[in-house]
Amino acid sequence: MGPPGAGKGTQAERLVKKFGLKHLSSGDIFRAEKASDSELGAALARYMDAGELVPDDVVVEMMAKAITEVDGGLMLDGFPRTVAQAEALDKQLVEADRPLDAVVVMTADDDIIVKRIAGRRACPICGRGYHVTFMPPKREGYCDDCDGAELTQRSDDCEATVRQRLEAYRAQTEAVIGYYRSCDSLSIVDVDGNLDAEVVSVEVIEALASFEAQA
Ligand code: ADP
Ligand code: ZN
């Protein structure tokens, strides 16, 4: 959990490798639907490009389906983003006997968020994330892994939309963190997302490994 630009996607990529999980990013799932030119994709685009949250019923249905399709351990990224989504997720996970183990909470300052998001790029083929200054590819503008794939910028990564996304985060998503803090059985990892991505990964991996050892 954390505001846009806190580094959730970057850390998620690292954690799935380390712990052998499957990465489920609601934003990636919605962007894939958007790119397919379906009616649903067009509906999602209206919310996403305005920096607003997609309505809960749509989100819950799409994410429930995606979660069901994966057998092993999951790393959820970008979902749940409202208390109603968190409650629906709980219900699904209880019924499937797949409890949540831990929640990673990342913070970051607004000026850092805006700088990070403005320089953010991604590979359209493999999804790998980059930053023009903080995490540049070997050859400017191209993915390190996918021969010749040109990096792209998200349509909602302009400053006005970022500010709107931050507002949605404060108004609707921050409460989900409180919701999880009140669950006794959950391990919460708090990490300072202003720090370098490398430092953040070490801290998160150490904390999660210690929970795993206790369990
Ligand atoms: P970021 O974390 O950088 O803001 P995401 O890729 O997670 O970006 O999400 C991009 C957009 O997709 C959000 O601004 C929102 O419109 C939509 N979205 C993603 N996940 C959810 C969700 N769980 N609930 C509602 N809308 C969502
Ligand atoms: Zn790539």
Short mmCIF file of C-alpha atoms and ligand atoms in Angstrom, two decimals:
data_model
loop_
_atom_site.label_atom_id
_atom_site.label_comp_id
_atom_site.label_asym_id
_atom_site.label_seq_id
_atom_site.Cartn_x
_atom_site.Cartn_y
_atom_site.Cartn_z
CA MET A 1 0.00 0.00 0.00
CA GLY A 2 1.19 3.52 -0.68
CA PRO A 3 0.60 6.61 -2.79
CA PRO A 4 1.33 6.60 -6.53
CA GLY A 5 5.09 6.95 -7.02
CA ALA A 6 5.98 5.49 -3.62
CA GLY A 7 7.66 2.61 -5.45
CA LYS A 8 5.07 -0.15 -5.12
CA GLY A 9 5.56 -1.52 -8.62
CA THR A 10 9.36 -1.53 -8.34
CA GLN A 11 9.31 -3.32 -5.00
CA ALA A 12 6.63 -5.73 -6.18
CA GLU A 13 8.84 -6.77 -9.12
CA ARG A 14 11.68 -7.53 -6.69
CA LEU A 15 9.57 -9.31 -4.09
CA VAL A 16 7.92 -11.67 -6.54
CA LYS A 17 11.37 -12.81 -7.69
CA LYS A 18 12.64 -13.21 -4.15
CA PHE A 19 9.64 -15.10 -2.75
CA GLY A 20 8.41 -16.87 -5.90
CA LEU A 21 5.07 -15.08 -6.02
CA LYS A 22 2.81 -14.02 -8.84
CA HIS A 23 2.50 -10.22 -9.24
CA LEU A 24 -1.09 -9.01 -9.64
CA SER A 25 -1.22 -5.28 -10.34
CA SER A 26 -4.73 -3.87 -10.72
CA GLY A 27 -3.30 -0.95 -12.72
CA ASP A 28 -1.58 -3.36 -15.16
CA ILE A 29 -4.73 -5.46 -15.49
CA PHE A 30 -6.81 -2.36 -16.21
CA ARG A 31 -4.23 -0.97 -18.67
CA ALA A 32 -4.27 -4.28 -20.56
CA GLU A 33 -8.07 -4.09 -20.79
CA LYS A 34 -7.81 -0.45 -21.91
CA ALA A 35 -5.36 -1.42 -24.66
CA SER A 36 -7.73 -4.11 -25.96
CA ASP A 37 -10.20 -1.44 -27.16
CA SER A 38 -13.16 -3.18 -25.49
CA GLU A 39 -16.19 -1.33 -24.13
CA LEU A 40 -15.01 -2.13 -20.60
CA GLY A 41 -11.57 -0.75 -21.46
CA ALA A 42 -13.11 2.52 -22.67
CA ALA A 43 -15.07 2.79 -19.41
CA LEU A 44 -11.91 2.18 -17.35
CA ALA A 45 -10.00 4.80 -19.36
CA ARG A 46 -12.47 7.52 -18.40
CA TYR A 47 -11.63 7.07 -14.72
CA MET A 48 -7.93 6.30 -15.08
CA ASP A 49 -7.09 9.25 -17.34
CA ALA A 50 -8.91 11.57 -14.92
CA GLY A 51 -6.88 10.19 -12.00
CA GLU A 52 -10.02 8.89 -10.33
CA LEU A 53 -10.64 5.47 -8.87
CA VAL A 54 -12.53 2.92 -10.95
CA PRO A 55 -15.86 2.07 -9.23
CA ASP A 56 -15.63 -0.68 -6.61
CA ASP A 57 -18.04 -3.14 -8.26
CA VAL A 58 -15.99 -3.19 -11.48
CA VAL A 59 -12.67 -3.45 -9.60
CA VAL A 60 -13.85 -6.22 -7.27
CA GLU A 61 -15.22 -8.32 -10.11
CA MET A 62 -12.08 -8.03 -12.25
CA MET A 63 -9.68 -8.63 -9.36
CA ALA A 64 -11.68 -11.56 -7.92
CA LYS A 65 -11.41 -13.26 -11.30
CA ALA A 66 -7.67 -12.57 -11.59
CA ILE A 67 -7.03 -13.89 -8.06
CA THR A 68 -9.01 -17.06 -8.73
CA GLU A 69 -6.92 -17.74 -11.82
CA VAL A 70 -3.69 -17.93 -9.77
CA ASP A 71 -2.95 -20.98 -7.63
CA GLY A 72 0.12 -20.11 -5.57
CA GLY A 73 1.27 -17.14 -3.51
CA LEU A 74 0.20 -13.68 -4.62
CA MET A 75 1.60 -10.20 -4.42
CA LEU A 76 -1.27 -7.73 -4.74
CA ASP A 77 -0.26 -4.29 -5.98
CA GLY A 78 -2.76 -1.43 -6.27
CA PHE A 79 -5.66 -3.46 -4.87
CA PRO A 80 -7.52 -3.00 -2.53
CA ARG A 81 -7.77 0.80 -2.73
CA THR A 82 -10.98 1.38 -0.74
CA VAL A 83 -12.31 -0.16 2.47
CA ALA A 84 -15.19 -1.69 0.48
CA GLN A 85 -12.64 -3.40 -1.81
CA ALA A 86 -10.68 -4.63 1.22
CA GLU A 87 -13.85 -6.13 2.71
CA ALA A 88 -14.74 -7.87 -0.56
CA LEU A 89 -11.18 -9.22 -0.79
CA ASP A 90 -11.32 -10.53 2.79
CA LYS A 91 -14.54 -12.35 2.03
CA GLN A 92 -13.09 -13.98 -1.07
CA LEU A 93 -9.86 -14.97 0.69
CA VAL A 94 -11.67 -16.44 3.71
CA GLU A 95 -13.90 -18.51 1.43
CA ALA A 96 -10.88 -19.74 -0.53
CA ASP A 97 -8.85 -20.32 2.66
CA ARG A 98 -6.01 -18.12 1.34
CA PRO A 99 -5.39 -15.63 4.15
CA LEU A 100 -3.34 -12.46 3.78
CA ASP A 101 0.07 -12.80 5.45
CA ALA A 102 1.48 -9.30 5.38
CA VAL A 103 0.86 -5.76 4.21
CA VAL A 104 3.75 -3.54 3.12
CA VAL A 105 3.02 0.15 3.73
CA MET A 106 5.17 2.65 1.82
CA THR A 107 5.16 6.42 2.32
CA ALA A 108 6.70 9.14 0.15
CA ASP A 109 6.72 12.94 0.06
CA ASP A 110 4.67 14.75 -2.57
CA ASP A 111 7.63 16.49 -4.26
CA ILE A 112 9.45 13.18 -4.60
CA ILE A 113 6.32 11.53 -5.96
CA VAL A 114 5.87 14.15 -8.66
CA LYS A 115 9.55 13.90 -9.73
CA ARG A 116 9.48 10.14 -9.84
CA ILE A 117 6.28 9.93 -11.83
CA ALA A 118 7.34 12.54 -14.38
CA GLY A 119 10.42 10.44 -15.26
CA ARG A 120 8.72 7.09 -15.12
CA ARG A 121 8.83 4.86 -18.22
CA ALA A 122 7.88 1.24 -18.82
CA CYS A 123 8.46 -1.48 -21.38
CA PRO A 124 5.25 -2.26 -23.27
CA ILE A 125 6.45 -5.83 -23.89
CA CYS A 126 7.63 -7.12 -20.48
CA GLY A 127 6.21 -4.40 -18.21
CA ARG A 128 9.55 -3.64 -16.58
CA GLY A 129 9.67 -0.17 -15.02
CA TYR A 130 12.40 2.45 -15.46
CA HIS A 131 13.11 6.04 -14.50
CA VAL A 132 14.97 8.43 -16.83
CA THR A 133 17.32 9.55 -14.01
CA PHE A 134 16.89 7.23 -11.02
CA MET A 135 16.71 3.90 -12.87
CA PRO A 136 17.77 4.46 -16.47
CA PRO A 137 17.93 1.66 -19.06
CA LYS A 138 21.34 0.82 -20.56
CA ARG A 139 20.32 2.39 -23.87
CA GLU A 140 18.22 5.53 -23.47
CA GLY A 141 14.58 4.93 -24.35
CA TYR A 142 14.81 1.16 -24.79
CA CYS A 143 14.19 -1.90 -22.60
CA ASP A 144 17.29 -3.78 -21.37
CA ASP A 145 15.54 -7.12 -21.76
CA CYS A 146 13.34 -6.91 -24.83
CA ASP A 147 15.45 -6.46 -27.92
CA GLY A 148 14.64 -3.03 -29.35
CA ALA A 149 11.38 -2.42 -27.43
CA GLU A 150 10.83 1.32 -27.03
CA LEU A 151 9.86 2.48 -23.53
CA THR A 152 6.55 4.32 -23.12
CA GLN A 153 5.06 6.76 -20.62
CA ARG A 154 1.65 6.20 -19.01
CA SER A 155 -1.10 8.53 -20.18
CA ASP A 156 -2.02 9.31 -16.54
CA ASP A 157 1.53 10.28 -15.54
CA CYS A 158 1.17 14.03 -16.24
CA GLU A 159 1.35 16.41 -13.28
CA ALA A 160 -2.36 17.39 -13.08
CA THR A 161 -3.46 13.76 -13.10
CA VAL A 162 -0.82 12.80 -10.55
CA ARG A 163 -2.18 15.46 -8.17
CA GLN A 164 -5.70 14.07 -8.67
CA ARG A 165 -4.41 10.52 -7.99
CA LEU A 166 -2.76 11.72 -4.78
CA GLU A 167 -6.02 13.29 -3.72
CA ALA A 168 -7.92 10.04 -4.41
CA TYR A 169 -5.27 8.20 -2.40
CA ARG A 170 -5.76 10.45 0.64
CA ALA A 171 -9.54 10.52 0.39
CA GLN A 172 -10.17 6.84 -0.28
CA THR A 173 -7.11 4.61 0.09
CA GLU A 174 -5.37 5.76 3.27
CA ALA A 175 -8.27 4.37 5.31
CA VAL A 176 -7.46 0.87 4.04
CA ILE A 177 -4.14 1.01 5.90
CA GLY A 178 -6.02 1.72 9.15
CA TYR A 179 -8.32 -1.15 8.34
CA TYR A 180 -5.37 -3.54 8.05
CA ARG A 181 -3.63 -2.15 11.13
CA SER A 182 -6.65 -3.16 13.18
CA CYS A 183 -6.31 -6.84 12.11
CA ASP A 184 -4.31 -8.70 14.78
CA SER A 185 -3.33 -11.62 12.58
CA LEU A 186 -1.65 -9.45 9.93
CA SER A 187 2.02 -8.50 9.82
CA ILE A 188 2.52 -4.89 8.76
CA VAL A 189 5.84 -3.72 7.29
CA ASP A 190 6.26 0.07 7.38
CA VAL A 191 8.90 1.41 5.05
CA ASP A 192 10.10 4.86 4.02
CA GLY A 193 9.56 5.00 0.26
CA ASN A 194 11.59 8.23 0.00
CA LEU A 195 14.72 6.10 0.34
CA ASP A 196 16.59 4.53 -2.53
CA ALA A 197 14.80 1.53 -4.09
CA GLU A 198 17.74 -0.71 -3.19
CA VAL A 199 17.56 0.23 0.51
CA VAL A 200 13.79 -0.22 0.54
CA SER A 201 14.02 -3.74 -0.93
CA VAL A 202 16.58 -4.85 1.63
CA GLU A 203 14.36 -3.61 4.48
CA VAL A 204 11.17 -5.14 3.13
CA ILE A 205 12.77 -8.48 2.29
CA GLU A 206 14.36 -8.72 5.75
CA ALA A 207 11.06 -7.93 7.47
CA LEU A 208 9.07 -10.40 5.37
CA ALA A 209 11.69 -13.13 5.78
CA SER A 210 11.55 -12.72 9.56
CA PHE A 211 7.74 -13.09 9.50
CA GLU A 212 8.12 -16.15 7.31
CA ALA A 213 10.61 -17.65 9.80
CA GLN A 214 8.21 -17.01 12.71
CA ALA A 215 5.25 -18.61 10.90
P1 ADP B 1 -0.38 4.20 -9.23
O1 ADP B 1 -0.24 3.35 -8.02
O2 ADP B 1 0.91 4.64 -9.79
O3 ADP B 1 -1.36 5.33 -9.06
P2 ADP B 1 -1.83 2.07 -10.70
O4 ADP B 1 -1.21 1.52 -11.92
O5 ADP B 1 -1.91 1.22 -9.51
O6 ADP B 1 -1.03 3.42 -10.43
O7 ADP B 1 -3.31 2.58 -11.05
C1 ADP B 1 -3.60 3.40 -12.15
C2 ADP B 1 -5.08 3.78 -12.17
O8 ADP B 1 -5.90 2.60 -12.28
C3 ADP B 1 -5.58 4.48 -10.89
O9 ADP B 1 -5.35 5.88 -10.92
C4 ADP B 1 -7.08 4.13 -10.95
O10 ADP B 1 -7.78 4.92 -11.88
C5 ADP B 1 -7.07 2.71 -11.49
N1 ADP B 1 -7.03 1.69 -10.40
C6 ADP B 1 -6.02 0.79 -10.19
N2 ADP B 1 -6.30 0.01 -9.14
C7 ADP B 1 -7.51 0.41 -8.66
C8 ADP B 1 -8.34 0.01 -7.59
N3 ADP B 1 -7.99 -1.00 -6.78
N4 ADP B 1 -9.51 0.66 -7.40
C9 ADP B 1 -9.88 1.67 -8.20
N5 ADP B 1 -9.16 2.10 -9.24
C10 ADP B 1 -7.97 1.49 -9.48
ZN ZN B 2 10.97 -5.26 -21.78
#
